[in-house]
PDB file of C-alpha atoms and ligand atoms in Angstrom:
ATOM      1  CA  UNK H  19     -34.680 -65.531  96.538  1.00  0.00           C
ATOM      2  CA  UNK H  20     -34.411 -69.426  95.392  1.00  0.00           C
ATOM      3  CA  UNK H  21     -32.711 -70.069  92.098  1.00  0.00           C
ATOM      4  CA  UNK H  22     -35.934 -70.142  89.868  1.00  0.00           C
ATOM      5  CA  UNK H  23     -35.768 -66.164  90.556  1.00  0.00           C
ATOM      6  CA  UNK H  24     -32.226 -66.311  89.127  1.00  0.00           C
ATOM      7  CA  UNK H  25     -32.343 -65.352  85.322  1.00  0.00           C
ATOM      8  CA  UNK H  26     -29.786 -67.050  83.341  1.00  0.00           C
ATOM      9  CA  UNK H  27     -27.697 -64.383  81.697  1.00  0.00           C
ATOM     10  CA  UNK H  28     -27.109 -64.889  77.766  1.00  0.00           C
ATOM     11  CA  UNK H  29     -24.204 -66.904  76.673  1.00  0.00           C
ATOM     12  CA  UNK H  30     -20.876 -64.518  75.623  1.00  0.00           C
ATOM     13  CA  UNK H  31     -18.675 -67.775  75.133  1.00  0.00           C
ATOM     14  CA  UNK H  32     -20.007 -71.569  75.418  1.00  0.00           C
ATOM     15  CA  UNK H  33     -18.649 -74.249  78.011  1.00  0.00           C
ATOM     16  CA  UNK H  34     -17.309 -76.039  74.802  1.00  0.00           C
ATOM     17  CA  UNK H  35     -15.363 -72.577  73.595  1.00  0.00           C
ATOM     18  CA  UNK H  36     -13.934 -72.142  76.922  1.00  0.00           C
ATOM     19  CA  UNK H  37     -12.964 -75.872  77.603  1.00  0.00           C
ATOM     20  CA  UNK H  38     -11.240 -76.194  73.981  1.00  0.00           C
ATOM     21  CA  UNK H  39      -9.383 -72.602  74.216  1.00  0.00           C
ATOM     22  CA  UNK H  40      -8.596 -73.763  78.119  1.00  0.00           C
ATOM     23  CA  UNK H  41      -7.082 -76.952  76.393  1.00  0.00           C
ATOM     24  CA  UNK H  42      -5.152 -75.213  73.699  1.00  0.00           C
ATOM     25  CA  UNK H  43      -3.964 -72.639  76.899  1.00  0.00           C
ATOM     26  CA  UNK H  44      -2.390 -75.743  78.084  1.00  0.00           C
ATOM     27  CA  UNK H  45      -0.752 -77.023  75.229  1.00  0.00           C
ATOM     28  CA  UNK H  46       0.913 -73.569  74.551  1.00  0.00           C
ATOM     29  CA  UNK H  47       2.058 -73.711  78.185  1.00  0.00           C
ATOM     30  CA  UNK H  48       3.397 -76.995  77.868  1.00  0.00           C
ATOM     31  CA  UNK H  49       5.675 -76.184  75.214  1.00  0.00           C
ATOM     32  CA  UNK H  50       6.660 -72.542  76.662  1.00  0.00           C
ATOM     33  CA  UNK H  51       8.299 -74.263  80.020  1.00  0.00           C
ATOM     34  CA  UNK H  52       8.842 -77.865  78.276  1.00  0.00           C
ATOM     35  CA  UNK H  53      12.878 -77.248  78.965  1.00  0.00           C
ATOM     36  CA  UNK H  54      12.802 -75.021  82.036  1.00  0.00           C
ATOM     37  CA  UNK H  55      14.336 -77.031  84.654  1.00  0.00           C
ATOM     38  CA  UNK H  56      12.334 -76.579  88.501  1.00  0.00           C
ATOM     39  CA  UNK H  57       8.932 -76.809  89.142  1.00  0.00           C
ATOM     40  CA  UNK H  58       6.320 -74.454  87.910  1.00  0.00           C
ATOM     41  CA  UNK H  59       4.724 -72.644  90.203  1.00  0.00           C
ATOM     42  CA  UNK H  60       0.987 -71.703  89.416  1.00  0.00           C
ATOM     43  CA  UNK H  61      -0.457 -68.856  91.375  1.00  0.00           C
ATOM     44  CA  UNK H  62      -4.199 -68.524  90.810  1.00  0.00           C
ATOM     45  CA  UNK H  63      -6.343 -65.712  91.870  1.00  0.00           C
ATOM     46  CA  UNK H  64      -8.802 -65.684  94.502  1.00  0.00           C
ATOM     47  CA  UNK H  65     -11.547 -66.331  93.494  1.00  0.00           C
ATOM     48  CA  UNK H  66     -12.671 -65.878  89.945  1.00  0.00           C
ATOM     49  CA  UNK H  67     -10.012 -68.087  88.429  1.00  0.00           C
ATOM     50  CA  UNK H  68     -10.646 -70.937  90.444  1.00  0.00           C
ATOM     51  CA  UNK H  69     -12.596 -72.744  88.094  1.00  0.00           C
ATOM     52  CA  UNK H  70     -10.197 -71.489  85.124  1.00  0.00           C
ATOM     53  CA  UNK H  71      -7.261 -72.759  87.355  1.00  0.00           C
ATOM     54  CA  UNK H  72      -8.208 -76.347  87.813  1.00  0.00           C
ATOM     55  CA  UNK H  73      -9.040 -76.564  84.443  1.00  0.00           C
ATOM     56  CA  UNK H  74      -5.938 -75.025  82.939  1.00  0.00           C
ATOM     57  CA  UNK H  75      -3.670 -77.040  85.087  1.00  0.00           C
ATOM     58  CA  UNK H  76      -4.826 -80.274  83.906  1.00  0.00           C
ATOM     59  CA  UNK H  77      -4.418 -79.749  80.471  1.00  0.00           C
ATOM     60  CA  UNK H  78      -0.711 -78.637  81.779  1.00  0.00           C
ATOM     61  CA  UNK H  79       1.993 -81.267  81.385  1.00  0.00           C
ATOM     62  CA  UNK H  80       4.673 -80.050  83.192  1.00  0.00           C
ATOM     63  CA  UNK H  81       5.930 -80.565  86.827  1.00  0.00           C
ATOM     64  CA  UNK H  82       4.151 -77.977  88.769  1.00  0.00           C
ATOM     65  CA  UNK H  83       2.981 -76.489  92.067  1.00  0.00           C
ATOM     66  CA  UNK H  84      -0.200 -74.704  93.012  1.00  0.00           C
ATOM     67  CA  UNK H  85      -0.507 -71.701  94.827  1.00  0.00           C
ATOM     68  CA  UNK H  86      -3.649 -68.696  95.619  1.00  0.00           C
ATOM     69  CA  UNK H  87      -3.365 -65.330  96.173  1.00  0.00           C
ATOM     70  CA  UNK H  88      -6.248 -62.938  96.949  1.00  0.00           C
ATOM     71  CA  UNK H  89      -6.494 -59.360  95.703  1.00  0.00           C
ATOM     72  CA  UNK H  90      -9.416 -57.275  96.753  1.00  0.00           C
ATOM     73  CA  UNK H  91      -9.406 -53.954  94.765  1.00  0.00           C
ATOM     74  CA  UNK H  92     -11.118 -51.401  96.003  1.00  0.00           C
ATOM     75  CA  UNK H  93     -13.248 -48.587  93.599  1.00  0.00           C
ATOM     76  CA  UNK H  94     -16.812 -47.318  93.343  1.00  0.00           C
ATOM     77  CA  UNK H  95     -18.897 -50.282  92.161  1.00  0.00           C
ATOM     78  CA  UNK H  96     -17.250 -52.218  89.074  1.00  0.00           C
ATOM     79  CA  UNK H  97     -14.516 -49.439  88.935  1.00  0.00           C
ATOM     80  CA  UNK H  98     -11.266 -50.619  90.023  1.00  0.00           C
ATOM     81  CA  UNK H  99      -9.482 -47.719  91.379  1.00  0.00           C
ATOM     82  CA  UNK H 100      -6.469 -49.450  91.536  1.00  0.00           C
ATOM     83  CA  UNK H 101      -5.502 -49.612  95.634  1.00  0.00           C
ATOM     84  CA  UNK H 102      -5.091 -53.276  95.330  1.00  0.00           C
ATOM     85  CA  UNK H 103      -4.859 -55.130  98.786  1.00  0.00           C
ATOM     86  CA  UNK H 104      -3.494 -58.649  99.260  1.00  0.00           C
ATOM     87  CA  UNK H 105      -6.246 -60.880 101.210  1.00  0.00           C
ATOM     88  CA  UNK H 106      -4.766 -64.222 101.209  1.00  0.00           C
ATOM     89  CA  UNK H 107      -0.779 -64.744 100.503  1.00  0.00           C
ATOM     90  CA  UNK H 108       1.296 -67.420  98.735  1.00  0.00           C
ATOM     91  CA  UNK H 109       2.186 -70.381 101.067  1.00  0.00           C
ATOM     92  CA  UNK H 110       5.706 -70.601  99.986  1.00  0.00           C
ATOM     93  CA  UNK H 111       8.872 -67.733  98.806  1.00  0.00           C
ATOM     94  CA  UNK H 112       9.052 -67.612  94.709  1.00  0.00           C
ATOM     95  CA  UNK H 113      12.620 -66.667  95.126  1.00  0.00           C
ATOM     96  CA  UNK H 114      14.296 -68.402  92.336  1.00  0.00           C
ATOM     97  CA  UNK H 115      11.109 -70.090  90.787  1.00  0.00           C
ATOM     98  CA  UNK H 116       9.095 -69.827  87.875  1.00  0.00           C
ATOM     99  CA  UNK H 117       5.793 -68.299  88.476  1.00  0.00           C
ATOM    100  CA  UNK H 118       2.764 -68.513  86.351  1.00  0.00           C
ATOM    101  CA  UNK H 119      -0.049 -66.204  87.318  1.00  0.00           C
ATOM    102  CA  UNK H 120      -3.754 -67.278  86.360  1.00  0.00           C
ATOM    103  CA  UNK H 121      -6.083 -64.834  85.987  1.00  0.00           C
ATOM    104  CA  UNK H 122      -9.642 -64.789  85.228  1.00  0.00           C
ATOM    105  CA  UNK H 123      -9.720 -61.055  83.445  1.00  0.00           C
ATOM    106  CA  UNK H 124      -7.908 -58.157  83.337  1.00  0.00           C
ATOM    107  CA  UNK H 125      -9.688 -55.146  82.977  1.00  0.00           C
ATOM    108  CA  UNK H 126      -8.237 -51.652  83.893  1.00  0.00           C
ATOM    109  CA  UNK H 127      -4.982 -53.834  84.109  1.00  0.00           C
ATOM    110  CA  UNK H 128      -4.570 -52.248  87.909  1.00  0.00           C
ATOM    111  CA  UNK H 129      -4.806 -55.521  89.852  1.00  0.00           C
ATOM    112  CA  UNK H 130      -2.078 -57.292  87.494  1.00  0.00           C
ATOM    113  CA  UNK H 131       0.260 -53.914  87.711  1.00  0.00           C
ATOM    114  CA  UNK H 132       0.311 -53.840  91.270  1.00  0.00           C
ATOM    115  CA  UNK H 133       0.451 -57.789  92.010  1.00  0.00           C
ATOM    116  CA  UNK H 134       3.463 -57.693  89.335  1.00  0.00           C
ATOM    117  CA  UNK H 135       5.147 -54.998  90.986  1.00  0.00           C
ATOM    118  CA  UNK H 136       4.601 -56.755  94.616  1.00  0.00           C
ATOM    119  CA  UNK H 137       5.871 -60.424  92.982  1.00  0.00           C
ATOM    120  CA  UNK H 138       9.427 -58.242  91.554  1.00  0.00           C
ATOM    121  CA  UNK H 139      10.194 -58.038  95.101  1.00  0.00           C
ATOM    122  CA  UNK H 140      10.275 -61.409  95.856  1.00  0.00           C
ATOM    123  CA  UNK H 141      12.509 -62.063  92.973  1.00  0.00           C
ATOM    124  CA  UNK H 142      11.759 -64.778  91.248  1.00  0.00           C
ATOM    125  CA  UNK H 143      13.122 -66.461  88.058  1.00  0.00           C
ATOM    126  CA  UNK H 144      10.530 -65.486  86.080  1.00  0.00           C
ATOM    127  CA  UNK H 145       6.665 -64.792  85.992  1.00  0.00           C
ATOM    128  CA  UNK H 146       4.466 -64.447  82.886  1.00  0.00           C
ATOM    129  CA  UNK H 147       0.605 -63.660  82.966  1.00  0.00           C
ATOM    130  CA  UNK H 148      -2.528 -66.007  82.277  1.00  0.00           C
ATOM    131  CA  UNK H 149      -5.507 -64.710  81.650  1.00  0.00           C
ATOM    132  CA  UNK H 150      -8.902 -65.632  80.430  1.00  0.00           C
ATOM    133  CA  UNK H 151      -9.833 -62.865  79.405  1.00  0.00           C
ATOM    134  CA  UNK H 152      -9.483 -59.306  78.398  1.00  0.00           C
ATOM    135  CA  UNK H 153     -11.071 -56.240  78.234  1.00  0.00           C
ATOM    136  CA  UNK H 154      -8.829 -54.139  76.299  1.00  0.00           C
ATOM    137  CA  UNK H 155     -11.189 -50.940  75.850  1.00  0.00           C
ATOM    138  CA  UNK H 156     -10.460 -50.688  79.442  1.00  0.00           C
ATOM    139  CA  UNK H 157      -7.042 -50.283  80.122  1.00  0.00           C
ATOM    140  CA  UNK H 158      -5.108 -47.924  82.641  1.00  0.00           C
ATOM    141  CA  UNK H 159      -2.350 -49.791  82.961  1.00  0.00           C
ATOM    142  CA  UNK H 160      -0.751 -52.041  79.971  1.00  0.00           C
ATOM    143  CA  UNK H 161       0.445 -55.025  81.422  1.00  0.00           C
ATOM    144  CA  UNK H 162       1.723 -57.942  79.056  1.00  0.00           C
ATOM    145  CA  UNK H 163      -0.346 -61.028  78.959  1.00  0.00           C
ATOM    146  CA  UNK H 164       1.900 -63.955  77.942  1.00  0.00           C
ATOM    147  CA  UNK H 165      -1.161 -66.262  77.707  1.00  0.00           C
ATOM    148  CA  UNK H 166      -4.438 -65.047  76.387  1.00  0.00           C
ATOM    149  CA  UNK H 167      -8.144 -66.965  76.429  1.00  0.00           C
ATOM    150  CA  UNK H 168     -10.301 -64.077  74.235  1.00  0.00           C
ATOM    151  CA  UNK H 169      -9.910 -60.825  73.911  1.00  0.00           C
ATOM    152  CA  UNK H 170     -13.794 -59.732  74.709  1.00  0.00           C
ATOM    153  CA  UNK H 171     -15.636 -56.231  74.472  1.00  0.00           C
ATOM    154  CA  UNK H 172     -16.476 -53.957  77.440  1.00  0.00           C
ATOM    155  CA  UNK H 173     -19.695 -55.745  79.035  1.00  0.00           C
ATOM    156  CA  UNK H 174     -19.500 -56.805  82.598  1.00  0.00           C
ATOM    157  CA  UNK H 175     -19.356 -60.990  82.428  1.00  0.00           C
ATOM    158  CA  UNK H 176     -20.061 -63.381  85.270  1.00  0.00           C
ATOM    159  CA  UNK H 177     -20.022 -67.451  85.216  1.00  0.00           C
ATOM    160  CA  UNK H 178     -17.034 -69.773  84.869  1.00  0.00           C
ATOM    161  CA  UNK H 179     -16.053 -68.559  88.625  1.00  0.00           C
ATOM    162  CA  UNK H 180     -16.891 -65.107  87.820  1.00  0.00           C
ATOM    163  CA  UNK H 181     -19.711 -63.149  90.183  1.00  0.00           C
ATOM    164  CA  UNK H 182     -22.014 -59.971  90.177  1.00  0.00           C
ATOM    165  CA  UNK H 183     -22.096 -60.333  94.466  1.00  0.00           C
ATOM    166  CA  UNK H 184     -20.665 -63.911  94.459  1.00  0.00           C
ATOM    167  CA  UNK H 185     -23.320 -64.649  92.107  1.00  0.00           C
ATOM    168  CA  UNK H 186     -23.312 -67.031  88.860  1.00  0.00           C
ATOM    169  CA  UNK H 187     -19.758 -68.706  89.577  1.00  0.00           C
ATOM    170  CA  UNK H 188     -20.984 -71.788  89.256  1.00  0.00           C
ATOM    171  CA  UNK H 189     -22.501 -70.922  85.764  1.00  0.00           C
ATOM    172  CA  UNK H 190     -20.620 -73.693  83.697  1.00  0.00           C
ATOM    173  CA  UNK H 191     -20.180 -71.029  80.463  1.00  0.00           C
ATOM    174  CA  UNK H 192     -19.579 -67.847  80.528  1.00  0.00           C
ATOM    175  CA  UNK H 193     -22.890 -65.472  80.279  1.00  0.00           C
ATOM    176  CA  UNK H 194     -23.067 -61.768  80.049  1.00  0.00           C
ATOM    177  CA  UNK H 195     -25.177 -59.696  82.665  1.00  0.00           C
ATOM    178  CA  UNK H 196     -27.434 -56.304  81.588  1.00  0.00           C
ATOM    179  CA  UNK H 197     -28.270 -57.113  78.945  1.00  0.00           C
TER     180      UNK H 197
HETATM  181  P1  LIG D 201      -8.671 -54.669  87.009  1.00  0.00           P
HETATM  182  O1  LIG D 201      -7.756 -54.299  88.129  1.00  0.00           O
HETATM  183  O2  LIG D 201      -7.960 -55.255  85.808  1.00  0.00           O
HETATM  184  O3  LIG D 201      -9.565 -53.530  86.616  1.00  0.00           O
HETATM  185  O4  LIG D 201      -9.686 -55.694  87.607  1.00  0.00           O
HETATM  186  C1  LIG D 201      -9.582 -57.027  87.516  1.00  0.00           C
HETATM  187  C2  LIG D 201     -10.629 -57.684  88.394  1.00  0.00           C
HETATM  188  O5  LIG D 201     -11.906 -57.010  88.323  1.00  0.00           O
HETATM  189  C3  LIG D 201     -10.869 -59.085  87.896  1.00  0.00           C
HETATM  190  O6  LIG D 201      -9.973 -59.998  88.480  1.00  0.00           O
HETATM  191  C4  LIG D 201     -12.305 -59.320  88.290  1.00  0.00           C
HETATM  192  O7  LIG D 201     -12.341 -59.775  89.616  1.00  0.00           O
HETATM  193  C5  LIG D 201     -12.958 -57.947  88.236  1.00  0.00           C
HETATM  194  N1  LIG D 201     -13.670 -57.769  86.946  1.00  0.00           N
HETATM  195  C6  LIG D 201     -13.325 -56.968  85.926  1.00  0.00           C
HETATM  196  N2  LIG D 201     -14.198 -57.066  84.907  1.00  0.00           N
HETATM  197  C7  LIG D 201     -15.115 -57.982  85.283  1.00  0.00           C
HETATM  198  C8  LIG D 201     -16.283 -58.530  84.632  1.00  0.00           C
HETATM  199  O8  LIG D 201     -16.667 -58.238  83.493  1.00  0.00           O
HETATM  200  N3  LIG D 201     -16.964 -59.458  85.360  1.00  0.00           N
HETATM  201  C9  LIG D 201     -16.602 -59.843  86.616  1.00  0.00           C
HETATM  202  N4  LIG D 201     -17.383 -60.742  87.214  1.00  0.00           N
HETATM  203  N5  LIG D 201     -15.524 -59.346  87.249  1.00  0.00           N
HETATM  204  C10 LIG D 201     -14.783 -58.423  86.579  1.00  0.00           C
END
């Protein structure tokens, strides 16, 4: 296949919605830790947020450090079933520390439960949720997102470091596939 067999999926949210709501992300991010004394630490989420990630951090003014974690979840094609395993691990202990979790979507909410429930243990200061985007007519488990891109409907999305089979990550907006 070369990339002239690739069909460009139709636009959900434009590079200019995402880059804007990315910037205002920042800003409200800015203010929420403006006073908290230590450094930030951001853990983003291999791989779909990678893009989000270095976006979002430089519209972040705040002393901070960056971190990845990997989560493969493992279901019958785009079904998460919610055994979450841990593929790459953070560099450095959170004990103590703010932590700031960037997401690219939650969807049944499993990923997020489980990676909250594993971060508890290390027992940080504090950790509050990033993400994207969410699917909410999706949920299993309710998990609080402190920061919120756009609430979207149930279609399966790919671009903006998002993949169908490591697909479309590179797609600079964010398209929807299926359709
Ligand atoms: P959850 O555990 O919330 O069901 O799954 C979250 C993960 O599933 C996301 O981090 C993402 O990797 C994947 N995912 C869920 N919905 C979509 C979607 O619409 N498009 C893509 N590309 N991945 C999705």
């Amino acid at each position: 296949m070369t990339v002239k067999d690739l069909v460009k999926p139709p636009v959900l949210l434009s590079e200019e919605a995402l880059q804007r709501r990315v910037r205002e992300l920042g800003q409200e991010i800015t203010a929420h830790y403006q006073d908290h004394d230590g450094q930030l630490v951001v853990v983003a989420i291999l791989k779909g947020s990678f893009l989000f990630a270095a976006d979002l951090i430089r519209a972040v003014d705040l002393d901070l450090a960056v971190e990845f974690l990997g989560l493969r979840s493992y279901g019958a094609g785009t079904e998460s079933s919610g055994v979450v395993q841990i593929t790459y691990d953070l560099t450095t202990p959170v004990t103590d520390r703010d932590v700031l979790i960037v997401e690219d979507i939650v969807d049944t909410g499993l990923s997020m439960r489980y990676l909250l429930e594993n971060l508890a243990t290390r027992h940080p200061r504090s950790v509050k949720l990033c993400s994207l985007l969410h699917k909410p007519a999706r949920t299993r488990a309710a998990v609080p997102i402190d920061f919120l891109g756009f609430t979207i409907e149930d279609r399966f999305v790919v671009g903006y470091g998002l993949d169908y089979a490591e697909r479309y990550r590179n797609l600079p907006y964010l398209g929807v596939l299926g359709e």
